[in-house]
């Protein structure tokens, strides 16, 4: 039973995470490339990546909002 390694999102993950997003969501819900990259650059982003044997197998991202 392999447990994934959970780590913070890195800048170099951006392209692969975008590709995963495109696969997982229909076109009307998936981010455009520009939207996705802008979201990843947001200073209040919280992002985690799951890796198995050094390969990304999933991710979760969220942006903190004031309120």
PDB file of N, CA and C in Angstrom:
ATOM      1  N   UNK A   1       0.849  -1.184   0.000  1.00  0.00           N
ATOM      2  CA  UNK A   1       0.000   0.000   0.000  1.00  0.00           C
ATOM      3  C   UNK A   1       0.891   1.243   0.000  1.00  0.00           C
ATOM      4  N   UNK A   2       0.916   1.964  -1.077  1.00  0.00           N
ATOM      5  CA  UNK A   2       1.773   3.135  -1.229  1.00  0.00           C
ATOM      6  C   UNK A   2       1.046   4.380  -0.740  1.00  0.00           C
ATOM      7  N   UNK A   3       1.694   5.108   0.135  1.00  0.00           N
ATOM      8  CA  UNK A   3       1.139   6.365   0.624  1.00  0.00           C
ATOM      9  C   UNK A   3       1.731   7.521  -0.185  1.00  0.00           C
ATOM     10  N   UNK A   4       0.907   8.422  -0.680  1.00  0.00           N
ATOM     11  CA  UNK A   4       1.454   9.553  -1.435  1.00  0.00           C
ATOM     12  C   UNK A   4       2.205  10.520  -0.520  1.00  0.00           C
ATOM     13  N   UNK A   5       3.195  11.174  -1.076  1.00  0.00           N
ATOM     14  CA  UNK A   5       3.888  12.268  -0.416  1.00  0.00           C
ATOM     15  C   UNK A   5       3.086  13.532  -0.686  1.00  0.00           C
ATOM     16  N   UNK A   6       2.744  14.272   0.344  1.00  0.00           N
ATOM     17  CA  UNK A   6       2.018  15.537   0.186  1.00  0.00           C
ATOM     18  C   UNK A   6       3.013  16.669   0.404  1.00  0.00           C
ATOM     19  N   UNK A   7       3.067  17.584  -0.552  1.00  0.00           N
ATOM     20  CA  UNK A   7       4.006  18.708  -0.467  1.00  0.00           C
ATOM     21  C   UNK A   7       3.345  19.965  -1.019  1.00  0.00           C
ATOM     22  N   UNK A   8       3.991  21.098  -0.793  1.00  0.00           N
ATOM     23  CA  UNK A   8       3.507  22.363  -1.334  1.00  0.00           C
ATOM     24  C   UNK A   8       3.666  22.392  -2.853  1.00  0.00           C
ATOM     25  N   UNK A   9       2.772  23.113  -3.507  1.00  0.00           N
ATOM     26  CA  UNK A   9       2.876  23.343  -4.948  1.00  0.00           C
ATOM     27  C   UNK A   9       4.131  24.167  -5.210  1.00  0.00           C
ATOM     28  N   UNK A  10       4.833  23.820  -6.279  1.00  0.00           N
ATOM     29  CA  UNK A  10       6.026  24.552  -6.710  1.00  0.00           C
ATOM     30  C   UNK A  10       5.753  25.188  -8.066  1.00  0.00           C
ATOM     31  N   UNK A  11       6.485  26.243  -8.363  1.00  0.00           N
ATOM     32  CA  UNK A  11       6.335  26.935  -9.649  1.00  0.00           C
ATOM     33  C   UNK A  11       6.478  25.971 -10.819  1.00  0.00           C
ATOM     34  N   UNK A  12       7.428  25.052 -10.725  1.00  0.00           N
ATOM     35  CA  UNK A  12       7.671  24.126 -11.832  1.00  0.00           C
ATOM     36  C   UNK A  12       6.554  23.106 -12.032  1.00  0.00           C
ATOM     37  N   UNK A  13       5.597  23.046 -11.117  1.00  0.00           N
ATOM     38  CA  UNK A  13       4.443  22.146 -11.249  1.00  0.00           C
ATOM     39  C   UNK A  13       3.353  22.713 -12.154  1.00  0.00           C
ATOM     40  N   UNK A  14       3.420  23.987 -12.468  1.00  0.00           N
ATOM     41  CA  UNK A  14       2.298  24.699 -13.094  1.00  0.00           C
ATOM     42  C   UNK A  14       1.764  24.019 -14.352  1.00  0.00           C
ATOM     43  N   UNK A  15       2.630  23.650 -15.281  1.00  0.00           N
ATOM     44  CA  UNK A  15       2.157  23.078 -16.546  1.00  0.00           C
ATOM     45  C   UNK A  15       1.424  21.759 -16.319  1.00  0.00           C
ATOM     46  N   UNK A  16       1.987  20.881 -15.520  1.00  0.00           N
ATOM     47  CA  UNK A  16       1.347  19.589 -15.273  1.00  0.00           C
ATOM     48  C   UNK A  16       0.024  19.762 -14.529  1.00  0.00           C
ATOM     49  N   UNK A  17      -0.018  20.671 -13.570  1.00  0.00           N
ATOM     50  CA  UNK A  17      -1.275  20.907 -12.838  1.00  0.00           C
ATOM     51  C   UNK A  17      -2.342  21.453 -13.777  1.00  0.00           C
ATOM     52  N   UNK A  18      -1.943  22.325 -14.683  1.00  0.00           N
ATOM     53  CA  UNK A  18      -2.890  22.844 -15.677  1.00  0.00           C
ATOM     54  C   UNK A  18      -3.430  21.701 -16.538  1.00  0.00           C
ATOM     55  N   UNK A  19      -2.543  20.807 -16.970  1.00  0.00           N
ATOM     56  CA  UNK A  19      -2.978  19.674 -17.791  1.00  0.00           C
ATOM     57  C   UNK A  19      -3.942  18.767 -17.031  1.00  0.00           C
ATOM     58  N   UNK A  20      -3.668  18.533 -15.767  1.00  0.00           N
ATOM     59  CA  UNK A  20      -4.581  17.727 -14.943  1.00  0.00           C
ATOM     60  C   UNK A  20      -5.932  18.417 -14.834  1.00  0.00           C
ATOM     61  N   UNK A  21      -5.921  19.731 -14.624  1.00  0.00           N
ATOM     62  CA  UNK A  21      -7.165  20.498 -14.528  1.00  0.00           C
ATOM     63  C   UNK A  21      -7.994  20.347 -15.806  1.00  0.00           C
ATOM     64  N   UNK A  22      -7.328  20.393 -16.955  1.00  0.00           N
ATOM     65  CA  UNK A  22      -8.027  20.282 -18.235  1.00  0.00           C
ATOM     66  C   UNK A  22      -8.660  18.901 -18.410  1.00  0.00           C
ATOM     67  N   UNK A  23      -7.999  17.872 -17.904  1.00  0.00           N
ATOM     68  CA  UNK A  23      -8.523  16.507 -18.004  1.00  0.00           C
ATOM     69  C   UNK A  23      -9.702  16.294 -17.057  1.00  0.00           C
ATOM     70  N   UNK A  24      -9.626  16.887 -15.883  1.00  0.00           N
ATOM     71  CA  UNK A  24     -10.607  16.600 -14.824  1.00  0.00           C
ATOM     72  C   UNK A  24     -11.908  17.388 -14.940  1.00  0.00           C
ATOM     73  N   UNK A  25     -11.894  18.498 -15.653  1.00  0.00           N
ATOM     74  CA  UNK A  25     -13.074  19.346 -15.707  1.00  0.00           C
ATOM     75  C   UNK A  25     -13.514  19.574 -17.145  1.00  0.00           C
ATOM     76  N   UNK A  26     -14.827  19.643 -17.377  1.00  0.00           N
ATOM     77  CA  UNK A  26     -15.305  19.966 -18.720  1.00  0.00           C
ATOM     78  C   UNK A  26     -14.860  21.378 -19.110  1.00  0.00           C
ATOM     79  N   UNK A  27     -14.798  21.621 -20.402  1.00  0.00           N
ATOM     80  CA  UNK A  27     -14.273  22.887 -20.919  1.00  0.00           C
ATOM     81  C   UNK A  27     -14.931  24.113 -20.302  1.00  0.00           C
ATOM     82  N   UNK A  28     -16.227  24.047 -20.031  1.00  0.00           N
ATOM     83  CA  UNK A  28     -16.911  25.226 -19.491  1.00  0.00           C
ATOM     84  C   UNK A  28     -16.591  25.472 -18.011  1.00  0.00           C
ATOM     85  N   UNK A  29     -15.960  24.510 -17.335  1.00  0.00           N
ATOM     86  CA  UNK A  29     -15.574  24.674 -15.928  1.00  0.00           C
ATOM     87  C   UNK A  29     -14.066  24.807 -15.730  1.00  0.00           C
ATOM     88  N   UNK A  30     -13.288  24.235 -16.627  1.00  0.00           N
ATOM     89  CA  UNK A  30     -11.826  24.258 -16.486  1.00  0.00           C
ATOM     90  C   UNK A  30     -11.314  25.688 -16.673  1.00  0.00           C
ATOM     91  N   UNK A  31     -10.239  25.986 -15.966  1.00  0.00           N
ATOM     92  CA  UNK A  31      -9.600  27.295 -16.117  1.00  0.00           C
ATOM     93  C   UNK A  31      -8.917  27.398 -17.476  1.00  0.00           C
ATOM     94  N   UNK A  32      -8.862  28.610 -18.016  1.00  0.00           N
ATOM     95  CA  UNK A  32      -7.984  28.853 -19.158  1.00  0.00           C
ATOM     96  C   UNK A  32      -6.553  28.825 -18.626  1.00  0.00           C
ATOM     97  N   UNK A  33      -5.574  28.705 -19.514  1.00  0.00           N
ATOM     98  CA  UNK A  33      -4.177  28.688 -19.079  1.00  0.00           C
ATOM     99  C   UNK A  33      -3.839  29.969 -18.300  1.00  0.00           C
ATOM    100  N   UNK A  34      -4.256  31.108 -18.823  1.00  0.00           N
ATOM    101  CA  UNK A  34      -3.960  32.391 -18.167  1.00  0.00           C
ATOM    102  C   UNK A  34      -4.601  32.457 -16.782  1.00  0.00           C
ATOM    103  N   UNK A  35      -5.855  32.036 -16.675  1.00  0.00           N
ATOM    104  CA  UNK A  35      -6.540  32.037 -15.372  1.00  0.00           C
ATOM    105  C   UNK A  35      -5.833  31.132 -14.382  1.00  0.00           C
ATOM    106  N   UNK A  36      -5.470  29.944 -14.831  1.00  0.00           N
ATOM    107  CA  UNK A  36      -4.841  28.972 -13.950  1.00  0.00           C
ATOM    108  C   UNK A  36      -3.493  29.488 -13.447  1.00  0.00           C
ATOM    109  N   UNK A  37      -2.669  30.013 -14.348  1.00  0.00           N
ATOM    110  CA  UNK A  37      -1.364  30.525 -13.939  1.00  0.00           C
ATOM    111  C   UNK A  37      -1.500  31.727 -13.027  1.00  0.00           C
ATOM    112  N   UNK A  38      -2.464  32.578 -13.291  1.00  0.00           N
ATOM    113  CA  UNK A  38      -2.714  33.724 -12.413  1.00  0.00           C
ATOM    114  C   UNK A  38      -3.120  33.254 -11.019  1.00  0.00           C
ATOM    115  N   UNK A  39      -3.970  32.261 -10.975  1.00  0.00           N
ATOM    116  CA  UNK A  39      -4.426  31.700  -9.697  1.00  0.00           C
ATOM    117  C   UNK A  39      -3.242  31.130  -8.921  1.00  0.00           C
ATOM    118  N   UNK A  40      -2.349  30.412  -9.609  1.00  0.00           N
ATOM    119  CA  UNK A  40      -1.193  29.811  -8.932  1.00  0.00           C
ATOM    120  C   UNK A  40      -0.228  30.859  -8.402  1.00  0.00           C
ATOM    121  N   UNK A  41      -0.199  32.027  -9.019  1.00  0.00           N
ATOM    122  CA  UNK A  41       0.708  33.099  -8.591  1.00  0.00           C
ATOM    123  C   UNK A  41       0.127  33.969  -7.477  1.00  0.00           C
ATOM    124  N   UNK A  42      -1.122  33.780  -7.148  1.00  0.00           N
ATOM    125  CA  UNK A  42      -1.775  34.623  -6.148  1.00  0.00           C
ATOM    126  C   UNK A  42      -1.049  34.493  -4.810  1.00  0.00           C
ATOM    127  N   UNK A  43      -0.776  35.627  -4.137  1.00  0.00           N
ATOM    128  CA  UNK A  43      -0.013  35.581  -2.880  1.00  0.00           C
ATOM    129  C   UNK A  43      -0.734  34.849  -1.745  1.00  0.00           C
ATOM    130  N   UNK A  44      -2.046  34.706  -1.835  1.00  0.00           N
ATOM    131  CA  UNK A  44      -2.785  34.020  -0.771  1.00  0.00           C
ATOM    132  C   UNK A  44      -3.202  32.603  -1.176  1.00  0.00           C
ATOM    133  N   UNK A  45      -2.487  32.039  -2.145  1.00  0.00           N
ATOM    134  CA  UNK A  45      -2.761  30.677  -2.585  1.00  0.00           C
ATOM    135  C   UNK A  45      -2.251  29.674  -1.554  1.00  0.00           C
ATOM    136  N   UNK A  46      -3.062  28.655  -1.316  1.00  0.00           N
ATOM    137  CA  UNK A  46      -2.625  27.479  -0.575  1.00  0.00           C
ATOM    138  C   UNK A  46      -2.734  26.331  -1.564  1.00  0.00           C
ATOM    139  N   UNK A  47      -1.629  25.647  -1.809  1.00  0.00           N
ATOM    140  CA  UNK A  47      -1.641  24.560  -2.778  1.00  0.00           C
ATOM    141  C   UNK A  47      -0.837  23.371  -2.301  1.00  0.00           C
ATOM    142  N   UNK A  48      -1.386  22.203  -2.484  1.00  0.00           N
ATOM    143  CA  UNK A  48      -0.722  20.951  -2.119  1.00  0.00           C
ATOM    144  C   UNK A  48      -0.749  20.006  -3.312  1.00  0.00           C
ATOM    145  N   UNK A  49       0.305  19.235  -3.440  1.00  0.00           N
ATOM    146  CA  UNK A  49       0.448  18.251  -4.497  1.00  0.00           C
ATOM    147  C   UNK A  49       0.646  16.892  -3.846  1.00  0.00           C
ATOM    148  N   UNK A  50       0.060  15.864  -4.419  1.00  0.00           N
ATOM    149  CA  UNK A  50       0.296  14.487  -3.976  1.00  0.00           C
ATOM    150  C   UNK A  50       1.189  13.820  -5.018  1.00  0.00           C
ATOM    151  N   UNK A  51       2.244  13.166  -4.531  1.00  0.00           N
ATOM    152  CA  UNK A  51       3.176  12.460  -5.417  1.00  0.00           C
ATOM    153  C   UNK A  51       3.290  11.002  -4.995  1.00  0.00           C
ATOM    154  N   UNK A  52       3.397  10.133  -5.971  1.00  0.00           N
ATOM    155  CA  UNK A  52       3.725   8.728  -5.730  1.00  0.00           C
ATOM    156  C   UNK A  52       4.916   8.406  -6.624  1.00  0.00           C
ATOM    157  N   UNK A  53       5.973   7.909  -6.021  1.00  0.00           N
ATOM    158  CA  UNK A  53       7.211   7.592  -6.745  1.00  0.00           C
ATOM    159  C   UNK A  53       7.693   8.781  -7.566  1.00  0.00           C
ATOM    160  N   UNK A  54       7.570   9.997  -6.999  1.00  0.00           N
ATOM    161  CA  UNK A  54       8.066  11.198  -7.660  1.00  0.00           C
ATOM    162  C   UNK A  54       7.187  11.752  -8.762  1.00  0.00           C
ATOM    163  N   UNK A  55       6.024  11.154  -8.971  1.00  0.00           N
ATOM    164  CA  UNK A  55       5.108  11.632 -10.010  1.00  0.00           C
ATOM    165  C   UNK A  55       3.856  12.222  -9.378  1.00  0.00           C
ATOM    166  N   UNK A  56       3.444  13.376  -9.867  1.00  0.00           N
ATOM    167  CA  UNK A  56       2.244  14.019  -9.342  1.00  0.00           C
ATOM    168  C   UNK A  56       1.023  13.191  -9.727  1.00  0.00           C
ATOM    169  N   UNK A  57       0.205  12.876  -8.725  1.00  0.00           N
ATOM    170  CA  UNK A  57      -1.008  12.088  -8.973  1.00  0.00           C
ATOM    171  C   UNK A  57      -2.268  12.862  -8.588  1.00  0.00           C
ATOM    172  N   UNK A  58      -2.114  14.054  -8.039  1.00  0.00           N
ATOM    173  CA  UNK A  58      -3.267  14.870  -7.684  1.00  0.00           C
ATOM    174  C   UNK A  58      -2.816  16.168  -7.043  1.00  0.00           C
ATOM    175  N   UNK A  59      -3.753  17.092  -6.924  1.00  0.00           N
ATOM    176  CA  UNK A  59      -3.436  18.363  -6.275  1.00  0.00           C
ATOM    177  C   UNK A  59      -4.709  19.011  -5.755  1.00  0.00           C
ATOM    178  N   UNK A  60      -4.512  19.944  -4.843  1.00  0.00           N
ATOM    179  CA  UNK A  60      -5.619  20.763  -4.326  1.00  0.00           C
ATOM    180  C   UNK A  60      -5.095  22.179  -4.162  1.00  0.00           C
ATOM    181  N   UNK A  61      -5.864  23.137  -4.631  1.00  0.00           N
ATOM    182  CA  UNK A  61      -5.480  24.545  -4.470  1.00  0.00           C
ATOM    183  C   UNK A  61      -6.679  25.336  -3.972  1.00  0.00           C
ATOM    184  N   UNK A  62      -6.376  26.357  -3.198  1.00  0.00           N
ATOM    185  CA  UNK A  62      -7.407  27.256  -2.676  1.00  0.00           C
ATOM    186  C   UNK A  62      -6.781  28.627  -2.497  1.00  0.00           C
ATOM    187  N   UNK A  63      -7.610  29.643  -2.558  1.00  0.00           N
ATOM    188  CA  UNK A  63      -7.141  31.004  -2.359  1.00  0.00           C
ATOM    189  C   UNK A  63      -7.877  31.579  -1.157  1.00  0.00           C
ATOM    190  N   UNK A  64      -7.118  32.108  -0.233  1.00  0.00           N
ATOM    191  CA  UNK A  64      -7.727  32.747   0.930  1.00  0.00           C
ATOM    192  C   UNK A  64      -8.389  34.052   0.504  1.00  0.00           C
ATOM    193  N   UNK A  65      -9.542  34.305   1.057  1.00  0.00           N
ATOM    194  CA  UNK A  65     -10.279  35.535   0.777  1.00  0.00           C
ATOM    195  C   UNK A  65     -10.510  36.281   2.080  1.00  0.00           C
ATOM    196  N   UNK A  66     -10.434  37.589   2.036  1.00  0.00           N
ATOM    197  CA  UNK A  66     -10.725  38.394   3.218  1.00  0.00           C
ATOM    198  C   UNK A  66     -12.209  38.375   3.500  1.00  0.00           C
ATOM    199  N   UNK A  67     -12.549  38.621   4.745  1.00  0.00           N
ATOM    200  CA  UNK A  67     -13.982  38.596   4.987  1.00  0.00           C
ATOM    201  C   UNK A  67     -14.407  38.883   6.357  1.00  0.00           C
TER     202      UNK A  67
END
